[in-house]
């Protein structure tokens, strides 16, 4: 454990009594004295502050000076529309490989003269190398090394942040703004990973501790660890890369087709042109052999990652596997997501998970399990 990296807020986590664990090569808080269940419920009811500084922040500047050139270059690596992304807006994207699998999922923001990418911690070195290997001719690719990243989530997030950055009251879901504050220049997006309204805040390392303390000084805000972050995102039906998505899974199998616009599909203005397009476009036309689904176990026993799924109690051949599963504090019931053969993916279908040698029923369910409350 001694070789784990630390975020700039590591000392603050220890001061706040966090239980630390290794995650994606970093020593990270999994929970605070409040505990995972109460942290989860507090975020749903008020506001929670997460340290997500382990994630990667990368800048793409077009060498031509024309942002459209950087957008088109990035479109060779993602099956989404970057060209249509308006200034001061961001969207979800997916790095695909030559086989049509997912290398990482990420957020891309249009900052006027450049693009800002936020990528997953475990993938950030590989993502940076991937970008340099494919886009160096057209873009200057710069990893941000001196900025922390905080996520402020929950219905009171705006109330907590507005005294520091009043402009956030005018921001809508997926808006991005760069603001001068008493804590230096902040790059703020109205987004997050909990299904709640909230913000992600990029702040210079030298101001990160003071900003975190200021936010936590509000009565509505509590520090939240990775444990509650996971249960919140699962209730919201959001994927965790490395668990629900990986290099063998296509965006179509992963039920991420909503992120692939008409312009990038067969017959579109910019059809294909991204890594793995042959497989992905074929699956969009014909459907995949398996697909990611939500599952609501019909007993109180959670079906956790690795649970093998069957079509019936008597079936000998599995039809899929759970990739994420936990108890949902807000819905007060177990919840899972995983992959099943497409013929078993219809909403309402009852399938069976092998839990400690017993076949227990689960119903294929719509996601999210708890409705999102983004500010549209």
Coordinates of C-alpha atoms in Angstrom, one line a residue:
X1 CA 0.0 0.0 0.0
X2 CA 3.0 2.3 0.4
X3 CA 3.2 3.0 -3.3
X4 CA -0.3 4.4 -3.6
X5 CA -0.5 7.9 -4.8
X6 CA -2.2 10.6 -2.8
X7 CA -4.5 13.4 -3.9
X8 CA -3.8 16.9 -2.7
X9 CA -6.7 16.5 -0.2
X10 CA -5.2 13.4 1.5
X11 CA -4.5 15.2 4.8
X12 CA -8.0 16.6 4.9
X13 CA -9.5 13.1 4.5
X14 CA -7.4 11.8 7.4
X15 CA -8.4 14.9 9.5
X16 CA -12.0 14.1 8.8
X17 CA -11.6 10.6 10.0
X18 CA -11.9 8.8 6.7
X19 CA -11.3 5.1 6.2
X20 CA -8.8 4.9 3.4
X21 CA -8.5 2.2 0.7
X22 CA -6.5 1.7 -2.4
X23 CA -8.4 2.6 -5.6
X24 CA -7.0 3.0 -9.1
X25 CA -3.6 3.4 -7.7
X26 CA -4.6 6.1 -5.1
X27 CA -5.2 6.1 -1.4
X28 CA -8.8 7.2 -1.3
X29 CA -11.6 7.7 1.3
X30 CA -14.1 4.8 1.1
X31 CA -16.2 6.3 4.0
X32 CA -16.2 8.8 6.8
X33 CA -17.5 8.5 10.4
X34 CA -21.1 9.1 9.1
X35 CA -20.9 5.7 7.3
X36 CA -21.8 4.6 3.8
X37 CA -25.6 4.4 4.3
X38 CA -25.9 7.8 5.9
X39 CA -23.5 9.4 3.4
X40 CA -25.6 8.0 0.5
X41 CA -28.9 9.3 2.0
X42 CA -27.4 12.7 2.9
X43 CA -26.3 13.2 -0.7
X44 CA -29.9 12.4 -1.9
X45 CA -31.3 14.8 0.7
X46 CA -28.8 17.7 0.8
X47 CA -25.3 17.9 -0.5
X48 CA -22.2 15.6 -0.5
X49 CA -18.6 16.5 -1.4
X50 CA -16.4 13.9 -3.2
X51 CA -12.7 14.1 -3.9
X52 CA -12.3 12.8 -7.5
X53 CA -8.9 14.3 -8.0
X54 CA -7.6 10.9 -9.0
X55 CA -9.4 11.2 -12.3
X56 CA -7.5 12.5 -15.4
X57 CA -8.0 16.0 -16.9
X58 CA -6.6 16.5 -20.4
X59 CA -6.6 19.5 -22.7
X60 CA -6.8 19.2 -26.5
X61 CA -5.7 22.4 -28.4
X62 CA -6.0 22.3 -32.2
X63 CA -2.7 23.1 -33.9
X64 CA -4.6 24.9 -36.7
X65 CA -6.3 27.2 -34.2
X66 CA -9.7 26.0 -35.4
X67 CA -11.6 24.1 -32.7
X68 CA -13.5 22.1 -35.4
X69 CA -10.3 20.5 -36.4
X70 CA -9.8 19.2 -32.8
X71 CA -13.4 18.0 -32.7
X72 CA -13.1 16.1 -36.0
X73 CA -9.8 14.6 -34.9
X74 CA -11.4 13.4 -31.6
X75 CA -14.3 11.9 -33.5
X76 CA -11.9 9.4 -35.0
X77 CA -11.6 7.9 -31.5
X78 CA -15.2 8.2 -30.2
X79 CA -18.5 7.3 -31.9
X80 CA -20.2 10.5 -30.7
X81 CA -20.6 14.0 -32.2
X82 CA -18.0 16.4 -30.9
X83 CA -18.4 18.7 -33.9
X84 CA -22.0 19.5 -32.7
X85 CA -20.9 20.3 -29.1
X86 CA -21.5 23.9 -28.4
X87 CA -19.2 26.2 -26.5
X88 CA -19.5 26.0 -22.8
X89 CA -21.2 22.6 -23.0
X90 CA -20.0 19.1 -22.4
X91 CA -21.2 15.6 -23.2
X92 CA -20.5 11.9 -22.5
X93 CA -18.2 10.0 -24.9
X94 CA -16.6 6.6 -25.3
X95 CA -13.1 5.7 -26.5
X96 CA -13.5 2.5 -28.6
X97 CA -10.7 0.2 -29.8
X98 CA -10.2 -1.4 -33.2
X99 CA -12.4 -4.4 -32.1
X100 CA -15.3 -2.1 -31.1
X101 CA -14.7 -2.6 -27.4
X102 CA -14.7 0.3 -24.9
X103 CA -11.3 1.5 -23.8
X104 CA -12.8 4.1 -21.4
X105 CA -15.8 6.4 -21.0
X106 CA -15.2 10.1 -20.5
X107 CA -16.6 13.6 -20.5
X108 CA -15.7 16.1 -23.2
X109 CA -16.2 19.9 -22.8
X110 CA -16.0 22.6 -25.4
X111 CA -14.0 25.5 -23.9
X112 CA -14.1 27.8 -26.9
X113 CA -10.5 27.4 -28.2
X114 CA -9.9 23.9 -26.8
X115 CA -11.5 20.7 -25.6
X116 CA -11.3 19.5 -22.0
X117 CA -11.5 15.8 -21.4
X118 CA -12.1 14.1 -18.0
X119 CA -11.2 10.5 -18.0
X120 CA -11.2 7.6 -15.5
X121 CA -8.4 7.3 -13.0
X122 CA -7.4 3.7 -13.9
X123 CA -7.3 4.5 -17.6
X124 CA -5.8 8.0 -17.7
X125 CA -2.3 7.0 -18.6
X126 CA -3.5 4.7 -21.3
X127 CA -5.9 7.3 -22.6
X128 CA -3.2 9.9 -22.8
X129 CA -1.0 7.6 -24.7
X130 CA -3.9 6.7 -27.0
X131 CA -4.6 10.4 -27.7
X132 CA -0.9 11.1 -28.4
X133 CA -0.6 8.0 -30.7
X134 CA -3.6 9.1 -32.9
X135 CA -4.0 12.9 -32.6
X136 CA -0.5 14.4 -32.2
X137 CA -0.4 15.6 -35.8
X138 CA -3.5 17.7 -35.3
X139 CA -3.7 18.6 -31.6
X140 CA -1.5 19.7 -28.7
X141 CA -2.3 17.2 -26.0
X142 CA -1.7 18.4 -22.4
X143 CA -2.4 16.5 -19.2
X144 CA -3.4 18.8 -16.3
X145 CA -1.1 18.0 -13.4
X146 CA -1.8 20.9 -11.0
X147 CA -5.5 20.9 -10.5
X148 CA -7.7 18.9 -8.2
X149 CA -11.3 17.8 -9.0
X150 CA -14.2 18.0 -6.5
X151 CA -17.7 16.7 -7.1
X152 CA -20.5 18.5 -5.2
X153 CA -23.7 16.5 -5.5
X154 CA -27.3 16.7 -4.2
X155 CA -30.3 18.9 -4.2
X156 CA -28.6 21.5 -2.0
X157 CA -25.4 21.6 -4.2
X158 CA -26.4 24.9 -5.8
X159 CA -27.1 26.5 -2.4
X160 CA -23.7 25.4 -1.1
X161 CA -21.7 26.6 -4.2
X162 CA -23.6 29.8 -5.0
X163 CA -22.0 32.0 -2.3
X164 CA -18.6 31.1 -3.8
X165 CA -19.6 31.3 -7.5
X166 CA -23.0 33.0 -7.9
X167 CA -23.1 32.4 -11.7
X168 CA -23.8 28.7 -11.1
X169 CA -27.5 29.5 -10.3
X170 CA -27.9 30.2 -14.1
X171 CA -26.2 27.0 -15.2
X172 CA -28.1 24.0 -16.6
X173 CA -27.2 20.3 -16.7
X174 CA -24.0 19.8 -18.8
X175 CA -23.2 23.6 -18.9
X176 CA -19.5 24.4 -18.3
X177 CA -18.1 27.8 -17.0
X178 CA -14.7 29.2 -16.1
X179 CA -15.1 31.5 -13.1
X180 CA -12.7 33.8 -11.1
X181 CA -13.3 33.3 -7.4
X182 CA -11.6 33.8 -4.0
X183 CA -10.3 30.2 -4.6
X184 CA -8.7 31.0 -7.9
X185 CA -10.0 30.2 -11.3
X186 CA -12.5 27.4 -11.2
X187 CA -13.7 25.3 -14.1
X188 CA -17.2 24.1 -13.2
X189 CA -19.5 21.8 -15.0
X190 CA -23.1 21.1 -13.9
X191 CA -22.8 17.4 -13.9
X192 CA -21.9 14.4 -11.8
X193 CA -22.1 10.7 -11.1
X194 CA -24.9 10.4 -8.6
X195 CA -28.1 11.0 -10.5
X196 CA -28.5 14.2 -8.5
X197 CA -28.1 17.8 -9.5
X198 CA -24.6 19.0 -8.8
X199 CA -21.3 20.2 -10.0
X200 CA -17.8 19.0 -10.8
X201 CA -15.2 21.6 -9.9
X202 CA -11.6 21.8 -11.2
X203 CA -9.5 23.9 -8.9
X204 CA -5.8 24.6 -8.6
X205 CA -4.0 22.3 -6.1
X206 CA -3.0 25.3 -4.0
X207 CA -6.6 26.3 -3.5
X208 CA -8.2 22.8 -3.2
X209 CA -8.0 22.4 0.5
X210 CA -9.4 25.8 1.3
X211 CA -12.2 25.3 -1.2
X212 CA -13.1 21.9 0.2
X213 CA -13.2 23.3 3.7
X214 CA -15.4 26.2 2.6
X215 CA -17.9 23.9 1.0
X216 CA -17.9 21.5 4.0
X217 CA -18.4 24.6 6.2
X218 CA -22.0 24.8 4.9
X219 CA -24.5 23.0 7.2
X220 CA -25.9 21.1 4.2
X221 CA -22.6 19.6 3.0
X222 CA -20.9 16.4 4.3
X223 CA -17.8 14.6 3.0
X224 CA -18.7 11.5 1.0
X225 CA -16.5 8.5 0.2
X226 CA -16.2 5.9 -2.6
X227 CA -18.7 3.5 -0.9
X228 CA -21.6 5.9 -1.2
X229 CA -20.4 7.1 -4.6
X230 CA -20.8 3.5 -5.9
X231 CA -24.3 3.0 -4.5
X232 CA -25.4 6.4 -5.7
X233 CA -24.2 5.8 -9.3
X234 CA -25.8 2.3 -9.3
X235 CA -29.2 3.6 -8.2
X236 CA -28.8 6.1 -11.0
X237 CA -28.1 3.3 -13.5
X238 CA -24.6 4.6 -14.4
X239 CA -21.8 2.4 -15.5
X240 CA -18.5 1.9 -13.7
X241 CA -15.6 1.4 -16.2
X242 CA -13.8 -1.9 -15.4
X243 CA -16.9 -3.4 -14.0
X244 CA -19.9 -2.7 -16.3
X245 CA -17.8 -1.7 -19.3
X246 CA -14.5 -3.0 -20.6
X247 CA -12.4 -3.6 -23.8
X248 CA -14.5 -6.6 -24.8
X249 CA -17.9 -4.8 -24.5
X250 CA -19.2 -2.6 -27.3
X251 CA -21.3 0.5 -26.7
X252 CA -24.3 -1.3 -28.2
X253 CA -24.0 -4.2 -25.8
X254 CA -23.5 -1.6 -23.0
X255 CA -26.8 0.0 -23.8
X256 CA -25.0 3.3 -24.6
X257 CA -26.6 3.7 -28.1
X258 CA -28.2 7.0 -26.8
X259 CA -24.7 8.5 -27.0
X260 CA -24.2 7.6 -30.7
X261 CA -26.1 10.2 -32.8
X262 CA -27.5 9.8 -36.3
X263 CA -24.6 11.7 -37.8
X264 CA -22.2 8.9 -36.8
X265 CA -24.4 6.0 -37.8
X266 CA -24.9 4.3 -41.1
X267 CA -26.1 6.9 -43.6
X268 CA -25.2 9.8 -41.4
X269 CA -23.2 12.9 -42.4
X270 CA -20.1 11.5 -40.7
X271 CA -20.9 7.8 -40.7
X272 CA -18.3 5.7 -38.9
X273 CA -14.7 6.8 -39.1
X274 CA -14.0 5.8 -35.5
X275 CA -12.1 2.8 -34.2
X276 CA -14.3 -0.4 -34.2
X277 CA -16.9 1.2 -36.5
X278 CA -17.5 -2.0 -38.5
X279 CA -18.7 -4.0 -35.4
X280 CA -20.5 -1.1 -33.8
X281 CA -22.5 -0.1 -36.9
X282 CA -23.4 -3.7 -37.6
X283 CA -24.7 -4.1 -34.0
X284 CA -26.7 -0.9 -34.3
X285 CA -28.4 -2.3 -37.4
X286 CA -28.9 -5.9 -36.3
X287 CA -28.8 -5.8 -32.5
X288 CA -26.2 -7.3 -30.2
X289 CA -26.2 -10.9 -28.9
X290 CA -26.1 -9.7 -25.3
X291 CA -27.1 -6.4 -23.6
X292 CA -26.7 -4.6 -20.3
X293 CA -29.8 -4.6 -18.2
X294 CA -31.0 -3.5 -14.8
X295 CA -32.1 -6.2 -12.4
X296 CA -34.3 -6.1 -9.3
X297 CA -33.7 -9.1 -7.1
X298 CA -37.0 -10.4 -5.8
X299 CA -35.6 -11.3 -2.4
X300 CA -33.6 -9.2 0.1
X301 CA -30.3 -10.8 -0.9
X302 CA -28.2 -8.6 -3.2
X303 CA -26.8 -10.1 -6.4
X304 CA -23.3 -8.8 -6.5
X305 CA -20.7 -8.7 -9.3
X306 CA -19.9 -12.1 -10.6
X307 CA -23.3 -13.7 -9.9
X308 CA -24.1 -16.1 -12.7
X309 CA -27.5 -15.7 -14.3
X310 CA -29.8 -18.4 -15.6
X311 CA -33.1 -18.4 -17.5
X312 CA -34.8 -20.8 -15.0
X313 CA -34.1 -22.6 -11.7
X314 CA -33.4 -25.8 -13.7
X315 CA -31.3 -24.4 -16.6
X316 CA -27.8 -25.7 -16.9
X317 CA -26.3 -23.1 -19.3
X318 CA -25.9 -19.5 -18.0
X319 CA -27.4 -16.6 -19.9
X320 CA -25.3 -13.8 -18.3
X321 CA -23.5 -12.3 -15.4
X322 CA -24.0 -9.5 -12.9
X323 CA -21.4 -6.8 -13.2
X324 CA -22.5 -4.5 -10.3
X325 CA -24.8 -5.1 -7.4
X326 CA -25.5 -3.6 -4.0
X327 CA -28.3 -2.6 -1.6
X328 CA -29.9 0.6 -2.6
X329 CA -30.4 2.8 0.4
X330 CA -32.8 5.2 -1.3
X331 CA -35.0 2.5 -2.9
X332 CA -34.6 0.3 0.2
X333 CA -34.0 -2.8 -1.9
X334 CA -31.2 -4.7 -3.7
X335 CA -30.3 -3.7 -7.2
X336 CA -28.0 -5.0 -9.9
X337 CA -26.9 -4.5 -13.4
X338 CA -25.3 -7.0 -15.7
X339 CA -25.3 -8.6 -19.2
X340 CA -27.8 -11.2 -20.5
X341 CA -28.5 -12.8 -23.8
X342 CA -30.7 -10.3 -25.7
X343 CA -33.6 -12.7 -25.9
X344 CA -33.9 -12.5 -22.1
X345 CA -33.5 -8.7 -21.9
X346 CA -37.1 -7.7 -22.1
X347 CA -38.3 -5.6 -19.2
X348 CA -40.3 -7.7 -16.7
X349 CA -38.5 -11.0 -17.6
X350 CA -37.8 -13.1 -14.5
X351 CA -34.3 -14.7 -14.5
X352 CA -32.4 -16.4 -11.7
X353 CA -29.0 -15.6 -10.1
X354 CA -26.9 -18.2 -8.4
X355 CA -26.4 -16.7 -4.9
X356 CA -24.3 -19.0 -2.6
X357 CA -25.6 -22.1 -4.4
X358 CA -29.3 -21.0 -4.5
X359 CA -31.1 -19.9 -7.6
X360 CA -32.9 -16.7 -6.6
X361 CA -35.3 -14.7 -8.9
X362 CA -34.6 -11.3 -10.3
X363 CA -36.8 -9.2 -12.6
X364 CA -35.3 -7.3 -15.6
X365 CA -35.9 -3.7 -14.8
X366 CA -35.8 -0.2 -16.3
X367 CA -32.9 2.0 -15.1
X368 CA -32.3 4.2 -13.4
X369 CA -33.6 2.5 -10.2
X370 CA -34.0 6.0 -8.7
X371 CA -35.0 8.9 -11.0
X372 CA -32.5 11.5 -11.9
X373 CA -33.0 15.1 -10.8
X374 CA -30.7 17.1 -13.1
X375 CA -31.4 20.8 -13.6
X376 CA -32.6 21.0 -17.2

